[in-house]
Short mmCIF file of C-alpha atoms in Angstrom, two decimals:
data_model
loop_
_atom_site.label_atom_id
_atom_site.label_comp_id
_atom_site.label_asym_id
_atom_site.label_seq_id
_atom_site.Cartn_x
_atom_site.Cartn_y
_atom_site.Cartn_z
CA MET W 1 7.79 -7.61 -125.23
CA LEU W 2 8.24 -4.07 -126.76
CA PHE W 3 9.40 -3.47 -130.35
CA LYS W 4 11.02 0.06 -130.18
CA MET W 5 11.01 1.46 -133.82
CA TYR W 6 13.55 4.22 -133.94
CA GLY W 7 15.62 3.75 -136.81
CA ASN W 8 19.19 3.07 -136.06
CA ARG W 9 18.06 2.85 -132.40
CA ALA W 10 15.34 0.12 -133.01
CA ASN W 11 15.39 -2.54 -130.46
CA ILE W 12 13.33 -5.28 -128.83
CA LEU W 13 12.77 -5.02 -124.96
CA LEU W 14 11.29 -7.62 -122.53
CA PHE W 15 9.57 -6.09 -119.68
CA GLU W 16 8.29 -7.22 -116.39
CA ASN W 17 5.59 -4.82 -115.03
CA ASP W 18 7.28 -1.53 -115.46
CA ASP W 19 11.06 -2.79 -115.62
CA VAL W 20 13.39 -3.88 -118.63
CA LEU W 21 14.44 -7.50 -118.01
CA ASP W 22 16.50 -7.85 -121.19
CA ILE W 23 17.20 -5.87 -124.27
CA PHE W 24 17.76 -7.49 -127.87
CA HIS W 25 20.49 -4.73 -128.93
CA LYS W 26 23.02 -4.64 -125.79
CA LYS W 27 25.02 -1.83 -127.31
CA LEU W 28 21.81 0.42 -126.66
CA GLN W 29 22.59 0.73 -122.61
CA ASN W 30 20.18 3.81 -122.24
CA ASP W 31 17.24 1.00 -123.07
CA TRP W 32 17.93 -0.44 -119.69
CA ASN W 33 16.67 2.86 -118.06
CA LEU W 34 13.20 2.95 -119.99
CA LYS W 35 9.95 2.86 -117.90
CA LEU W 36 6.91 1.24 -119.47
CA SER W 37 4.54 3.28 -118.19
CA ALA W 38 6.35 6.43 -119.39
CA LEU W 39 6.32 5.14 -122.96
CA ALA W 40 2.49 5.66 -123.60
CA LYS W 41 1.89 8.95 -125.53
CA PRO W 42 -1.66 9.14 -126.47
CA ILE W 43 -2.38 11.26 -129.30
CA GLU W 44 -5.92 12.85 -130.18
CA GLN W 45 -6.76 11.83 -133.46
CA THR W 46 -9.77 14.27 -133.78
CA TRP W 47 -10.58 17.21 -136.51
CA GLU W 48 -9.94 19.66 -133.57
CA ASN W 49 -6.60 18.32 -132.87
CA PHE W 50 -5.81 18.52 -136.50
CA CYS W 51 -6.39 22.14 -136.73
CA LEU W 52 -4.44 22.96 -133.43
CA GLN W 53 -1.63 21.22 -135.19
CA ASN W 54 -1.91 23.58 -138.31
CA PHE W 55 -3.10 20.71 -140.35
CA ASN W 56 0.11 18.65 -140.01
CA LEU W 57 -0.95 15.14 -140.82
CA LYS W 58 2.56 13.82 -139.47
CA ALA W 59 1.71 15.29 -135.99
CA ILE W 60 -1.87 13.37 -135.83
CA PHE W 61 -0.66 10.08 -137.54
CA PRO W 62 3.02 9.60 -136.77
CA THR W 63 3.39 6.27 -138.05
CA PHE W 64 2.20 7.33 -141.74
CA ASP W 65 5.00 6.51 -144.05
CA LYS W 66 5.41 8.01 -147.52
CA HIS W 67 2.93 5.92 -149.27
CA LEU W 68 0.15 6.63 -146.81
CA LEU W 69 1.00 10.45 -146.47
CA ALA W 70 1.00 10.51 -150.73
CA GLN W 71 -2.58 8.59 -150.56
CA SER W 72 -3.94 11.27 -148.12
CA GLN W 73 -2.98 14.30 -150.38
CA ALA W 74 -6.05 16.71 -150.86
CA ASP W 75 -6.88 20.34 -152.14
CA THR W 76 -8.52 21.40 -148.80
CA PRO W 77 -7.79 20.62 -144.81
CA GLU W 78 -11.27 19.10 -144.48
CA MET W 79 -10.73 16.82 -147.51
CA LEU W 80 -7.11 15.95 -146.38
CA TRP W 81 -8.55 14.84 -142.70
CA GLU W 82 -11.42 12.92 -144.24
CA LYS W 83 -8.80 10.91 -146.43
CA ALA W 84 -6.19 10.36 -143.65
CA PHE W 85 -8.66 9.43 -141.08
CA ALA W 86 -10.49 6.79 -143.52
CA LEU W 87 -7.08 5.57 -144.49
CA HIS W 88 -6.47 5.10 -140.85
CA GLN W 89 -9.47 3.27 -140.20
CA LYS W 90 -8.76 1.08 -143.13
CA LEU W 91 -5.42 0.05 -141.40
CA PHE W 92 -7.25 -1.76 -138.71
CA GLU W 93 -9.13 -4.01 -141.32
CA PRO W 94 -8.24 -7.63 -141.08
CA GLN W 95 -6.64 -7.62 -144.46
CA PHE W 96 -3.09 -8.22 -145.62
CA PHE W 97 -1.09 -8.17 -148.76
CA VAL W 98 1.95 -9.95 -150.04
CA GLY W 99 3.88 -8.94 -153.48
CA THR W 100 6.77 -7.26 -154.54
CA TYR W 101 8.21 -3.96 -154.33
CA GLN W 102 11.36 -2.75 -156.02
CA HIS W 103 11.70 -6.36 -157.23
CA LEU W 104 11.78 -7.64 -153.67
CA PRO W 105 9.20 -9.65 -151.74
CA ALA W 106 7.24 -7.11 -149.31
CA LEU W 107 4.18 -7.22 -147.10
CA SER W 108 1.79 -4.19 -147.03
CA LEU W 109 -1.42 -3.38 -144.96
CA LEU W 110 -3.05 -1.62 -148.06
CA GLU W 111 -4.18 -2.63 -151.42
CA GLY W 112 -2.41 -1.25 -154.54
CA ILE W 113 1.01 -0.74 -153.18
CA LEU W 114 2.61 -3.82 -154.10
CA GLU W 115 3.21 -5.51 -157.64
CA ASN W 116 1.55 -9.24 -158.30
CA GLU W 117 0.14 -8.80 -154.77
CA LYS W 118 -2.14 -11.72 -152.90
CA GLN W 119 -4.77 -10.67 -150.41
CA PHE W 120 -4.97 -12.82 -146.90
CA LEU W 121 -7.33 -12.36 -143.73
CA SER W 122 -5.10 -13.93 -141.50
CA ALA W 123 -1.83 -12.19 -140.40
CA ILE W 124 -0.03 -15.77 -139.73
CA GLU W 125 -0.84 -16.91 -143.28
CA ALA W 126 0.26 -13.49 -144.75
CA LEU W 127 3.54 -13.61 -142.52
CA ASN W 128 4.11 -17.20 -143.53
CA GLU W 129 3.58 -16.42 -147.28
CA PHE W 130 5.91 -13.69 -147.00
CA TYR W 131 8.52 -15.62 -145.34
CA TYR W 132 8.59 -18.26 -148.08
CA ALA W 133 8.56 -15.71 -150.84
CA TYR W 134 12.03 -14.19 -149.17
CA ALA W 135 13.42 -17.89 -148.97
CA ARG W 136 12.80 -18.48 -152.41
CA VAL W 137 15.13 -15.38 -153.38
CA SER W 138 17.62 -17.62 -154.79
CA GLN W 139 21.29 -16.67 -155.83
CA PHE W 140 19.93 -16.38 -159.16
CA SER W 141 17.21 -13.70 -158.37
CA LYS W 142 19.80 -11.73 -156.19
CA GLU W 143 22.29 -11.48 -158.99
CA HIS W 144 19.55 -10.80 -161.55
CA LEU W 145 18.09 -8.07 -159.44
CA GLN W 146 21.66 -6.53 -158.81
CA ALA W 147 22.16 -6.48 -162.26
CA ILE W 148 18.83 -5.07 -163.08
CA ARG W 149 19.38 -2.37 -160.72
CA GLN W 150 22.84 -1.46 -161.38
CA VAL W 151 21.64 -1.08 -165.36
CA GLU W 152 18.86 1.09 -164.22
CA LYS W 153 21.18 3.16 -162.33
CA LEU W 154 23.69 3.59 -165.18
CA LEU W 155 20.69 4.38 -167.19
CA GLU W 156 19.18 6.96 -164.70
CA LYS W 157 22.90 8.57 -164.55
CA THR W 158 23.16 8.86 -168.09
CA GLU W 159 19.63 10.37 -168.58
CA ASN W 160 20.70 13.06 -165.86
CA TYR W 161 23.88 13.78 -167.89
CA LEU W 162 21.88 14.27 -171.22
CA GLN W 163 19.34 16.40 -169.54
CA LYS W 164 22.02 18.94 -168.06
CA THR W 165 23.81 18.55 -171.29
CA TYR W 166 21.09 19.73 -173.54
CA GLN W 167 20.48 22.39 -171.13
CA LYS W 168 23.85 23.62 -171.12
CA LEU W 169 24.12 23.34 -175.00
CA GLN W 170 21.11 25.55 -175.11
CA GLU W 171 22.19 28.08 -173.07
CA LEU W 172 25.52 28.45 -175.05
CA GLU W 173 23.57 28.48 -178.34
CA GLU W 174 21.14 31.20 -177.02
CA SER W 175 24.18 33.08 -175.35
CA LYS W 176 25.27 36.48 -177.46
CA ASN W 177 27.32 35.48 -180.34
CA LEU W 178 30.87 36.39 -179.10
CA GLU W 179 32.42 36.79 -182.55
CA LYS W 180 29.81 39.01 -184.00
CA ILE W 181 30.98 41.02 -180.84
CA GLY W 182 34.61 41.02 -181.98
CA HIS W 183 33.43 42.14 -185.26
CA ILE W 184 31.58 45.14 -183.78
CA LEU W 185 34.47 45.99 -181.76
CA MET W 186 37.01 46.10 -184.63
CA ALA W 187 34.50 48.11 -186.62
CA HIS W 188 34.34 50.68 -184.14
CA LEU W 189 38.01 50.55 -182.88
CA HIS W 190 38.44 54.41 -183.16
CA GLU W 191 35.27 55.00 -180.69
CA ILE W 192 36.55 53.15 -177.68
CA PRO W 193 38.46 54.93 -175.21
CA GLU W 194 41.63 53.34 -173.46
CA LYS W 195 40.76 51.74 -170.08
CA ALA W 196 37.23 51.48 -170.73
CA GLU W 197 35.29 48.99 -168.61
CA SER W 198 32.32 48.92 -171.10
CA ILE W 199 31.10 50.77 -174.42
CA THR W 200 27.80 51.36 -176.21
CA LEU W 201 27.89 50.77 -179.83
CA THR W 202 25.88 50.55 -182.79
CA ASP W 203 25.24 46.57 -183.64
CA PHE W 204 25.57 46.50 -187.51
CA TYR W 205 23.61 43.27 -187.55
CA THR W 206 20.41 44.69 -185.83
CA ASP W 207 20.97 48.48 -186.04
CA LYS W 208 20.24 48.59 -182.41
CA PRO W 209 22.65 49.69 -179.79
CA ILE W 210 24.61 47.22 -177.68
CA THR W 211 26.77 47.36 -174.59
CA ILE W 212 29.68 45.48 -174.47
CA LYS W 213 31.77 44.76 -171.43
CA LEU W 214 35.61 45.44 -171.72
CA LYS W 215 38.78 44.51 -169.99
CA PRO W 216 40.28 47.75 -168.81
CA GLU W 217 43.66 46.45 -168.89
CA LEU W 218 43.44 45.49 -172.65
CA SER W 219 43.68 47.53 -175.90
CA PRO W 220 40.67 48.06 -177.71
CA GLN W 221 42.01 45.63 -180.17
CA LYS W 222 43.12 43.10 -177.79
CA ASN W 223 39.63 43.13 -176.29
CA ALA W 224 38.41 42.38 -179.74
CA GLU W 225 41.01 39.44 -180.19
CA TRP W 226 39.81 38.10 -176.74
CA TYR W 227 36.19 38.09 -177.80
CA TYR W 228 37.47 36.25 -181.06
CA LYS W 229 39.14 33.88 -178.84
CA LYS W 230 36.35 33.21 -176.47
CA ALA W 231 34.12 32.70 -179.59
CA LYS W 232 36.79 30.23 -180.71
CA ASN W 233 36.46 28.53 -177.19
CA GLN W 234 32.70 28.42 -177.14
CA LYS W 235 32.63 26.87 -180.83
CA ILE W 236 35.02 24.03 -179.46
CA GLU W 237 33.10 23.67 -176.20
CA ILE W 238 29.66 23.40 -178.49
CA ALA W 239 31.42 20.80 -180.74
CA LYS W 240 32.70 18.69 -177.80
CA LEU W 241 29.15 18.85 -176.10
CA GLU W 242 27.53 17.51 -179.21
CA GLU W 243 30.22 14.76 -179.60
CA ASN W 244 29.28 13.58 -175.69
CA LEU W 245 25.57 13.93 -176.30
CA GLN W 246 25.90 11.79 -179.53
CA ALA W 247 28.15 9.23 -177.69
CA ARG W 248 25.59 9.11 -174.67
CA GLU W 249 22.55 8.84 -176.61
CA LEU W 250 24.34 5.69 -178.23
CA TYR W 251 25.23 4.33 -174.78
CA LYS W 252 21.65 5.26 -173.41
CA ASP W 253 20.30 2.89 -176.12
CA VAL W 254 22.87 0.32 -175.51
CA LEU W 255 21.85 -0.02 -171.59
CA LYS W 256 18.35 0.01 -172.48
CA ASN W 257 19.05 -3.19 -174.68
CA HIS W 258 20.97 -4.70 -172.02
CA LEU W 259 18.28 -4.03 -169.50
CA GLU W 260 15.73 -5.74 -171.92
CA LYS W 261 17.84 -8.63 -172.31
CA ILE W 262 19.01 -9.12 -168.75
CA ARG W 263 15.17 -9.17 -167.66
CA GLN W 264 14.64 -11.87 -169.95
CA ILE W 265 17.39 -14.21 -168.69
CA ARG W 266 15.96 -17.10 -166.69
CA ASN W 267 19.14 -18.96 -164.93
CA LEU W 268 22.34 -17.86 -163.21
CA LYS W 269 24.65 -19.17 -165.87
CA ASP W 270 23.27 -17.25 -168.86
CA LEU W 271 22.95 -14.27 -166.55
CA ARG W 272 26.74 -14.69 -165.58
CA ASN W 273 27.82 -15.53 -169.46
CA TYR W 274 25.83 -12.45 -170.75
CA LEU W 275 27.41 -10.06 -168.06
CA LYS W 276 30.73 -11.58 -168.97
CA GLU W 277 30.36 -11.55 -172.63
CA ASN W 278 29.31 -7.76 -172.34
CA LYS W 279 32.01 -6.64 -170.07
CA LEU W 280 29.09 -5.55 -167.57
CA ASP W 281 30.86 -6.93 -164.27
CA LEU W 282 28.15 -5.68 -162.16
CA GLN W 283 29.17 -7.33 -159.24
CA GLU W 284 32.03 -5.32 -158.83
CA GLU W 285 30.04 -1.81 -158.73
CA LYS W 286 32.10 -0.42 -155.70
CA SER W 287 35.47 -0.89 -157.22
CA SER W 288 34.51 0.00 -160.64
CA GLU W 289 33.48 3.24 -159.39
CA THR W 290 36.89 4.03 -157.90
CA ILE W 291 39.69 5.83 -159.84
CA PRO W 292 42.92 3.60 -159.62
CA PHE W 293 44.96 6.53 -159.90
CA LYS W 294 46.39 9.12 -157.39
CA VAL W 295 44.30 12.18 -157.73
CA PHE W 296 44.93 15.74 -157.34
CA GLN W 297 42.96 18.99 -157.81
CA VAL W 298 44.91 22.13 -158.80
CA GLU W 299 42.90 25.22 -159.71
CA GLY W 300 39.88 23.60 -160.48
CA PHE W 301 41.72 21.02 -162.69
CA THR W 302 42.06 17.29 -162.13
CA ILE W 303 45.44 15.70 -162.18
CA LEU W 304 45.61 11.74 -162.35
CA VAL W 305 48.93 10.16 -161.59
CA GLY W 306 49.90 6.34 -162.32
CA LYS W 307 51.25 4.27 -159.63
CA ASN W 308 53.36 1.76 -161.63
CA ALA W 309 54.03 0.71 -165.11
CA GLN W 310 50.86 -1.23 -165.74
CA ASN W 311 48.72 1.54 -164.13
CA ASN W 312 50.65 3.92 -166.36
CA ASP W 313 49.33 2.18 -169.36
CA LEU W 314 45.92 1.80 -168.14
CA LEU W 315 45.84 5.74 -167.32
CA THR W 316 47.30 6.93 -170.73
CA GLN W 317 45.64 4.14 -172.97
CA LYS W 318 42.04 4.10 -171.15
CA TYR W 319 41.70 7.15 -168.98
CA ALA W 320 43.19 9.74 -170.89
CA TYR W 321 41.67 11.45 -173.97
CA LYS W 322 43.50 13.40 -176.88
CA GLU W 323 42.46 16.66 -175.25
CA ASP W 324 44.33 16.07 -171.96
CA LEU W 325 47.53 16.94 -171.48
CA TRP W 326 50.41 14.15 -170.96
CA LEU W 327 53.50 14.79 -168.70
CA HIS W 328 56.41 12.57 -168.02
CA ALA W 329 60.07 12.95 -166.26
CA LYS W 330 62.36 13.07 -169.55
CA ASP W 331 64.65 10.03 -169.96
CA VAL W 332 63.93 8.48 -166.65
CA SER W 333 61.27 5.93 -165.39
CA GLY W 334 58.46 7.47 -163.53
CA SER W 335 54.73 7.92 -163.20
CA HIS W 336 52.43 9.28 -166.34
CA VAL W 337 50.79 12.26 -165.30
CA ILE W 338 47.46 13.55 -166.87
CA ILE W 339 45.74 16.88 -166.65
CA LYS W 340 42.28 16.47 -167.62
CA TYR W 341 40.85 18.78 -170.34
CA GLN W 342 38.01 21.29 -169.46
CA ALA W 343 35.48 22.40 -172.45
CA GLY W 344 36.52 25.67 -173.52
CA LYS W 345 39.46 26.14 -171.31
CA ASN W 346 43.27 26.67 -171.75
CA PHE W 347 45.68 24.83 -169.41
CA PRO W 348 46.98 27.58 -167.03
CA LYS W 349 50.66 27.76 -166.90
CA PRO W 350 50.77 27.24 -163.02
CA VAL W 351 48.51 24.40 -163.39
CA ILE W 352 50.95 22.78 -165.81
CA GLU W 353 53.86 24.15 -163.72
CA LYS W 354 52.56 21.80 -160.57
CA ALA W 355 51.67 18.89 -162.72
CA ALA W 356 55.37 19.08 -163.97
CA GLN W 357 56.44 19.29 -160.27
CA ILE W 358 54.49 16.44 -159.39
CA ALA W 359 55.64 14.11 -162.56
CA ALA W 360 59.38 14.93 -161.33
CA TYR W 361 58.43 13.97 -157.77
CA PHE W 362 56.99 10.57 -158.77
CA SER W 363 60.15 9.78 -160.84
CA LYS W 364 63.53 8.78 -160.63
CA ARG W 365 64.80 12.34 -160.30
CA ARG W 366 62.78 12.98 -157.19
CA ASN W 367 66.26 13.95 -155.31
CA GLU W 368 67.65 16.21 -157.99
CA THR W 369 67.50 19.99 -157.79
CA PHE W 370 65.80 20.37 -161.16
CA CYS W 371 64.09 17.88 -163.50
CA PRO W 372 63.40 18.20 -167.40
CA VAL W 373 59.51 17.23 -167.81
CA ILE W 374 57.92 16.28 -171.14
CA VAL W 375 54.68 18.12 -171.56
CA THR W 376 52.54 17.36 -174.52
CA PRO W 377 48.54 16.74 -175.51
CA LYS W 378 47.99 13.16 -175.14
CA LYS W 379 47.03 12.81 -178.92
CA PHE W 380 50.73 12.75 -179.50
CA ILE W 381 51.46 9.96 -177.48
CA ARG W 382 51.32 6.37 -179.07
CA LYS W 383 52.13 2.80 -178.06
CA THR W 384 53.14 -0.44 -180.14
CA LYS W 385 52.78 -3.97 -179.12
CA ASP W 386 56.51 -4.37 -179.00
CA LEU W 387 56.82 -1.86 -175.80
CA GLU W 388 57.10 -2.89 -172.38
CA ALA W 389 54.62 -2.04 -169.93
CA GLY W 390 54.60 1.96 -169.08
CA GLU W 391 56.70 2.59 -172.27
CA VAL W 392 55.14 4.98 -174.91
CA ILE W 393 56.40 6.82 -177.95
CA VAL W 394 55.99 10.47 -177.66
CA GLU W 395 55.73 12.21 -181.32
CA LYS W 396 55.83 15.86 -180.24
CA GLU W 397 57.03 17.26 -177.08
CA THR W 398 57.76 20.63 -175.09
CA VAL W 399 60.24 20.26 -172.04
CA ILE W 400 60.32 22.45 -168.96
CA MET W 401 62.44 22.48 -165.96
CA VAL W 402 60.86 22.37 -162.61
CA GLU W 403 61.90 21.60 -159.04
CA PRO W 404 60.46 17.99 -157.78
CA THR W 405 58.03 18.84 -155.19
CA CYS W 406 55.92 16.72 -153.03
CA PRO W 407 52.00 17.11 -154.09
CA GLU W 408 51.08 18.12 -150.47
CA LYS W 409 53.46 21.00 -150.44
CA LEU W 410 51.81 22.33 -153.87
CA LEU W 411 48.23 21.74 -152.67
#
């Protein structure tokens, strides 16, 4: 009997002499053609061959996994060979270890790999212990492990977000002060020639020369105004990042607290009650990560479209923030449409127009030539308890006329 370990092509084959009698995975039809005599590929596990293989450990010991390779690391080829060869010899010693790895029962041929490991000198005893350990993984253990892993995953995502956002915030704060550049341009307007792409001026903050990039299609004063506008957007972006960081730091602390409490739970009823009370529906991980709306991308902006009245409420009340842009066909029923805000960026007119065409298309005016569409920041949308599903109050609005158009024709 041959165990073929080739990832998704792994199989078990029964040979008689050189020919295959039967195979476990019938779909791997090529395995019927294997010859036992052709499978043997002896590897010369010597220092000389190690040198010929350019000190490639994997070429000499192809069955070493990442743990064995990590334990073989050394500063010189000679030391690398000594450690790897000693480790290879150790694998043939009659000792086996059963414990846990990433919270699940596991078996190892090496000491120190697993947590809470127990040593066995008999392979049969070790396999029996491993089997019973796995059999003891009850429904509670599975759900408990799932909850721990999911919170750990959320914690890892949060920490990655914090790291990237802190880095971005530092880059913004270390970048040139755009408002000061605007001041410098305004102070030297008479020195700036028309249609210049750049200008070197004296920075009166440092008394040193500074080279400033310009937009040649703008006048010197308009260039200064452009820098003032960029400075304002930069301040808004920094403020938004700081707000997000504060919220994520709090969320990180909440996750750590959940993780600690979940680890202390010892029965299924308490676990499920805790997850329900804290709205941690971790068993529905896959569906919770899916955005329940129609999603379109227009010039780098994300547009979300509600699917029905209840879905419209979910979109506007739970997924939309006050900076987002809200759109809806005027005076008729239809989908709520949201253009997600991007820090430091204005909503481009073409993006608004296409989003309005989408809002018109997903409304009762779909078949009309033109449709009036409400466009307003989400902060001007509110909902009272007496309103039906999908109904909202618009406190301030702008109306544009567009042609209802299928999104596939716009993108």
